[in-house]
């Protein structure tokens, strides 16, 4: 997976957020419940084609025994830095297994990160089906 260290306008992203993004990516790939609980805000919202989800549904789906995501590359990454809120995203071709059955999803995504009480939390994710840009 590839992430990005500065925004399009050249503003730097602080190292603590860069580390949180790396940890979040790894937690999703490995189904690491403890890391997801540490990084996903209590009021987290995910917007996806199937509807809305919350922190509990994300953690249940990612850290449960059924869904596994293979490593992927983020294409056309973007970052927008608004100080205490940073939006990161791009396009990726996700694939893996769901209870042993292969799945694939081509998607654009955006993660919204916010700094609360001195640490970074992912507070929202959007997923939109999309062919390669």
PDB file of C-alpha atoms in Angstrom:
ATOM      1  CA  UNK A   1       0.000   0.000   0.000  1.00  0.00           C
ATOM      2  CA  UNK A   2       1.194   3.503  -0.740  1.00  0.00           C
ATOM      3  CA  UNK A   3       0.274   6.554   1.277  1.00  0.00           C
ATOM      4  CA  UNK A   4       1.348  10.146   0.854  1.00  0.00           C
ATOM      5  CA  UNK A   5       3.181  12.574   3.114  1.00  0.00           C
ATOM      6  CA  UNK A   6       2.157  16.002   1.843  1.00  0.00           C
ATOM      7  CA  UNK A   7      -0.934  17.633   0.425  1.00  0.00           C
ATOM      8  CA  UNK A   8      -1.436  18.902  -3.089  1.00  0.00           C
ATOM      9  CA  UNK A   9      -0.879  22.455  -1.848  1.00  0.00           C
ATOM     10  CA  UNK A  10       2.415  21.398  -0.274  1.00  0.00           C
ATOM     11  CA  UNK A  11       1.306  21.497   3.356  1.00  0.00           C
ATOM     12  CA  UNK A  12       2.990  18.808   5.413  1.00  0.00           C
ATOM     13  CA  UNK A  13       1.102  16.153   7.282  1.00  0.00           C
ATOM     14  CA  UNK A  14       2.381  15.653  10.789  1.00  0.00           C
ATOM     15  CA  UNK A  15       4.249  12.405  11.461  1.00  0.00           C
ATOM     16  CA  UNK A  16       1.664  11.238  14.037  1.00  0.00           C
ATOM     17  CA  UNK A  17      -1.048  11.253  11.349  1.00  0.00           C
ATOM     18  CA  UNK A  18       1.198   9.510   8.826  1.00  0.00           C
ATOM     19  CA  UNK A  19       1.775   6.771  11.416  1.00  0.00           C
ATOM     20  CA  UNK A  20      -1.943   6.560  12.252  1.00  0.00           C
ATOM     21  CA  UNK A  21      -2.750   6.124   8.539  1.00  0.00           C
ATOM     22  CA  UNK A  22      -0.172   3.340   8.208  1.00  0.00           C
ATOM     23  CA  UNK A  23      -1.495   1.664  11.355  1.00  0.00           C
ATOM     24  CA  UNK A  24      -5.086   1.918  10.077  1.00  0.00           C
ATOM     25  CA  UNK A  25      -4.155   0.381   6.718  1.00  0.00           C
ATOM     26  CA  UNK A  26      -2.323  -2.485   8.431  1.00  0.00           C
ATOM     27  CA  UNK A  27      -5.182  -3.033  10.903  1.00  0.00           C
ATOM     28  CA  UNK A  28      -7.647  -3.346   8.021  1.00  0.00           C
ATOM     29  CA  UNK A  29      -5.441  -5.800   6.134  1.00  0.00           C
ATOM     30  CA  UNK A  30      -4.776  -7.954   9.191  1.00  0.00           C
ATOM     31  CA  UNK A  31      -8.175  -7.668  10.871  1.00  0.00           C
ATOM     32  CA  UNK A  32      -6.545  -6.207  13.986  1.00  0.00           C
ATOM     33  CA  UNK A  33      -9.466  -5.421  16.306  1.00  0.00           C
ATOM     34  CA  UNK A  34      -7.364  -3.661  18.969  1.00  0.00           C
ATOM     35  CA  UNK A  35      -5.789  -1.295  16.429  1.00  0.00           C
ATOM     36  CA  UNK A  36      -9.137  -0.542  14.830  1.00  0.00           C
ATOM     37  CA  UNK A  37     -10.620   0.237  18.243  1.00  0.00           C
ATOM     38  CA  UNK A  38      -7.673   2.563  18.909  1.00  0.00           C
ATOM     39  CA  UNK A  39      -7.920   4.431  15.581  1.00  0.00           C
ATOM     40  CA  UNK A  40     -11.627   4.497  14.663  1.00  0.00           C
ATOM     41  CA  UNK A  41     -13.572   7.251  16.420  1.00  0.00           C
ATOM     42  CA  UNK A  42     -16.607   6.293  18.521  1.00  0.00           C
ATOM     43  CA  UNK A  43     -18.809   8.439  16.224  1.00  0.00           C
ATOM     44  CA  UNK A  44     -17.288   6.995  13.008  1.00  0.00           C
ATOM     45  CA  UNK A  45     -19.489   6.814   9.900  1.00  0.00           C
ATOM     46  CA  UNK A  46     -18.902   4.818   6.720  1.00  0.00           C
ATOM     47  CA  UNK A  47     -20.827   5.699   3.563  1.00  0.00           C
ATOM     48  CA  UNK A  48     -20.849   2.874   1.034  1.00  0.00           C
ATOM     49  CA  UNK A  49     -23.073   1.688  -1.807  1.00  0.00           C
ATOM     50  CA  UNK A  50     -24.847  -0.773   0.512  1.00  0.00           C
ATOM     51  CA  UNK A  51     -25.743   2.042   2.929  1.00  0.00           C
ATOM     52  CA  UNK A  52     -24.408   3.638   6.078  1.00  0.00           C
ATOM     53  CA  UNK A  53     -22.340   1.892   8.725  1.00  0.00           C
ATOM     54  CA  UNK A  54     -20.806   2.771  12.049  1.00  0.00           C
ATOM     55  CA  UNK A  55     -17.711   1.952  14.080  1.00  0.00           C
ATOM     56  CA  UNK A  56     -19.145  -1.330  15.364  1.00  0.00           C
ATOM     57  CA  UNK A  57     -20.064  -2.556  11.876  1.00  0.00           C
ATOM     58  CA  UNK A  58     -16.641  -1.636  10.467  1.00  0.00           C
ATOM     59  CA  UNK A  59     -14.801  -3.433  13.252  1.00  0.00           C
ATOM     60  CA  UNK A  60     -17.129  -6.437  13.084  1.00  0.00           C
ATOM     61  CA  UNK A  61     -16.682  -6.730   9.293  1.00  0.00           C
ATOM     62  CA  UNK A  62     -12.927  -6.113   9.181  1.00  0.00           C
ATOM     63  CA  UNK A  63     -11.857  -7.908  12.368  1.00  0.00           C
ATOM     64  CA  UNK A  64     -14.365 -10.737  12.086  1.00  0.00           C
ATOM     65  CA  UNK A  65     -13.363 -14.109  10.770  1.00  0.00           C
ATOM     66  CA  UNK A  66     -15.073 -13.823   7.389  1.00  0.00           C
ATOM     67  CA  UNK A  67     -13.768 -10.879   5.356  1.00  0.00           C
ATOM     68  CA  UNK A  68     -10.113 -10.684   4.341  1.00  0.00           C
ATOM     69  CA  UNK A  69      -8.655  -7.958   2.104  1.00  0.00           C
ATOM     70  CA  UNK A  70      -5.492  -8.500   0.082  1.00  0.00           C
ATOM     71  CA  UNK A  71      -2.776  -5.786  -0.051  1.00  0.00           C
ATOM     72  CA  UNK A  72      -3.547  -3.084  -2.602  1.00  0.00           C
ATOM     73  CA  UNK A  73      -2.053   0.012  -4.212  1.00  0.00           C
ATOM     74  CA  UNK A  74      -3.675   3.433  -3.922  1.00  0.00           C
ATOM     75  CA  UNK A  75      -3.781   5.125  -7.328  1.00  0.00           C
ATOM     76  CA  UNK A  76      -4.151   8.886  -7.782  1.00  0.00           C
ATOM     77  CA  UNK A  77      -3.870   9.590  -4.057  1.00  0.00           C
ATOM     78  CA  UNK A  78      -5.026  12.912  -2.720  1.00  0.00           C
ATOM     79  CA  UNK A  79      -4.795  14.739   0.574  1.00  0.00           C
ATOM     80  CA  UNK A  80      -6.432  17.924   1.766  1.00  0.00           C
ATOM     81  CA  UNK A  81      -5.162  19.410   5.016  1.00  0.00           C
ATOM     82  CA  UNK A  82      -7.509  21.676   6.983  1.00  0.00           C
ATOM     83  CA  UNK A  83      -5.381  21.801  10.129  1.00  0.00           C
ATOM     84  CA  UNK A  84      -7.203  19.643  12.663  1.00  0.00           C
ATOM     85  CA  UNK A  85      -8.987  17.733   9.898  1.00  0.00           C
ATOM     86  CA  UNK A  86      -7.285  15.942   7.001  1.00  0.00           C
ATOM     87  CA  UNK A  87      -8.978  14.115   4.127  1.00  0.00           C
ATOM     88  CA  UNK A  88      -7.015  11.401   2.339  1.00  0.00           C
ATOM     89  CA  UNK A  89      -8.092   9.100  -0.448  1.00  0.00           C
ATOM     90  CA  UNK A  90      -7.642   7.811  -3.938  1.00  0.00           C
ATOM     91  CA  UNK A  91      -8.668   4.926  -6.149  1.00  0.00           C
ATOM     92  CA  UNK A  92      -7.960   1.259  -5.531  1.00  0.00           C
ATOM     93  CA  UNK A  93      -8.831  -2.192  -6.787  1.00  0.00           C
ATOM     94  CA  UNK A  94      -9.740  -4.101  -3.641  1.00  0.00           C
ATOM     95  CA  UNK A  95     -10.018  -7.865  -3.560  1.00  0.00           C
ATOM     96  CA  UNK A  96      -9.990 -10.655  -1.045  1.00  0.00           C
ATOM     97  CA  UNK A  97     -12.287 -13.307   0.372  1.00  0.00           C
ATOM     98  CA  UNK A  98     -15.538 -13.290   2.323  1.00  0.00           C
ATOM     99  CA  UNK A  99     -15.939 -16.603   4.153  1.00  0.00           C
ATOM    100  CA  UNK A 100     -13.754 -18.214   1.502  1.00  0.00           C
ATOM    101  CA  UNK A 101     -15.578 -16.677  -1.481  1.00  0.00           C
ATOM    102  CA  UNK A 102     -13.506 -14.342  -3.709  1.00  0.00           C
ATOM    103  CA  UNK A 103     -14.668 -10.720  -4.041  1.00  0.00           C
ATOM    104  CA  UNK A 104     -13.412  -7.671  -5.909  1.00  0.00           C
ATOM    105  CA  UNK A 105     -14.362  -4.012  -5.694  1.00  0.00           C
ATOM    106  CA  UNK A 106     -12.980  -1.138  -7.751  1.00  0.00           C
ATOM    107  CA  UNK A 107     -13.557   1.968  -5.685  1.00  0.00           C
ATOM    108  CA  UNK A 108     -12.753   5.572  -4.968  1.00  0.00           C
ATOM    109  CA  UNK A 109     -12.431   6.226  -1.273  1.00  0.00           C
ATOM    110  CA  UNK A 110     -11.877   9.049   1.146  1.00  0.00           C
ATOM    111  CA  UNK A 111     -10.948   8.842   4.816  1.00  0.00           C
ATOM    112  CA  UNK A 112     -11.579  11.845   7.051  1.00  0.00           C
ATOM    113  CA  UNK A 113      -9.150  12.173   9.961  1.00  0.00           C
ATOM    114  CA  UNK A 114      -9.541  14.585  12.859  1.00  0.00           C
ATOM    115  CA  UNK A 115      -7.329  15.420  15.782  1.00  0.00           C
ATOM    116  CA  UNK A 116      -9.028  15.139  19.169  1.00  0.00           C
ATOM    117  CA  UNK A 117      -7.363  15.451  22.539  1.00  0.00           C
ATOM    118  CA  UNK A 118      -3.922  15.295  20.956  1.00  0.00           C
ATOM    119  CA  UNK A 119      -4.396  12.201  18.775  1.00  0.00           C
ATOM    120  CA  UNK A 120      -5.667  11.358  15.309  1.00  0.00           C
ATOM    121  CA  UNK A 121      -8.906   9.430  14.712  1.00  0.00           C
ATOM    122  CA  UNK A 122     -10.536   8.340  11.457  1.00  0.00           C
ATOM    123  CA  UNK A 123     -14.086   9.715  11.723  1.00  0.00           C
ATOM    124  CA  UNK A 124     -15.538   8.940   8.295  1.00  0.00           C
ATOM    125  CA  UNK A 125     -14.933   6.851   5.200  1.00  0.00           C
ATOM    126  CA  UNK A 126     -16.709   7.046   1.858  1.00  0.00           C
ATOM    127  CA  UNK A 127     -16.554   4.292  -0.756  1.00  0.00           C
ATOM    128  CA  UNK A 128     -17.834   4.843  -4.299  1.00  0.00           C
ATOM    129  CA  UNK A 129     -17.693   2.170  -7.004  1.00  0.00           C
ATOM    130  CA  UNK A 130     -15.461   3.347  -9.825  1.00  0.00           C
ATOM    131  CA  UNK A 131     -13.486   1.917 -12.693  1.00  0.00           C
ATOM    132  CA  UNK A 132      -9.793   2.748 -12.927  1.00  0.00           C
ATOM    133  CA  UNK A 133      -9.299   6.469 -13.515  1.00  0.00           C
TER     134      UNK A 133
END
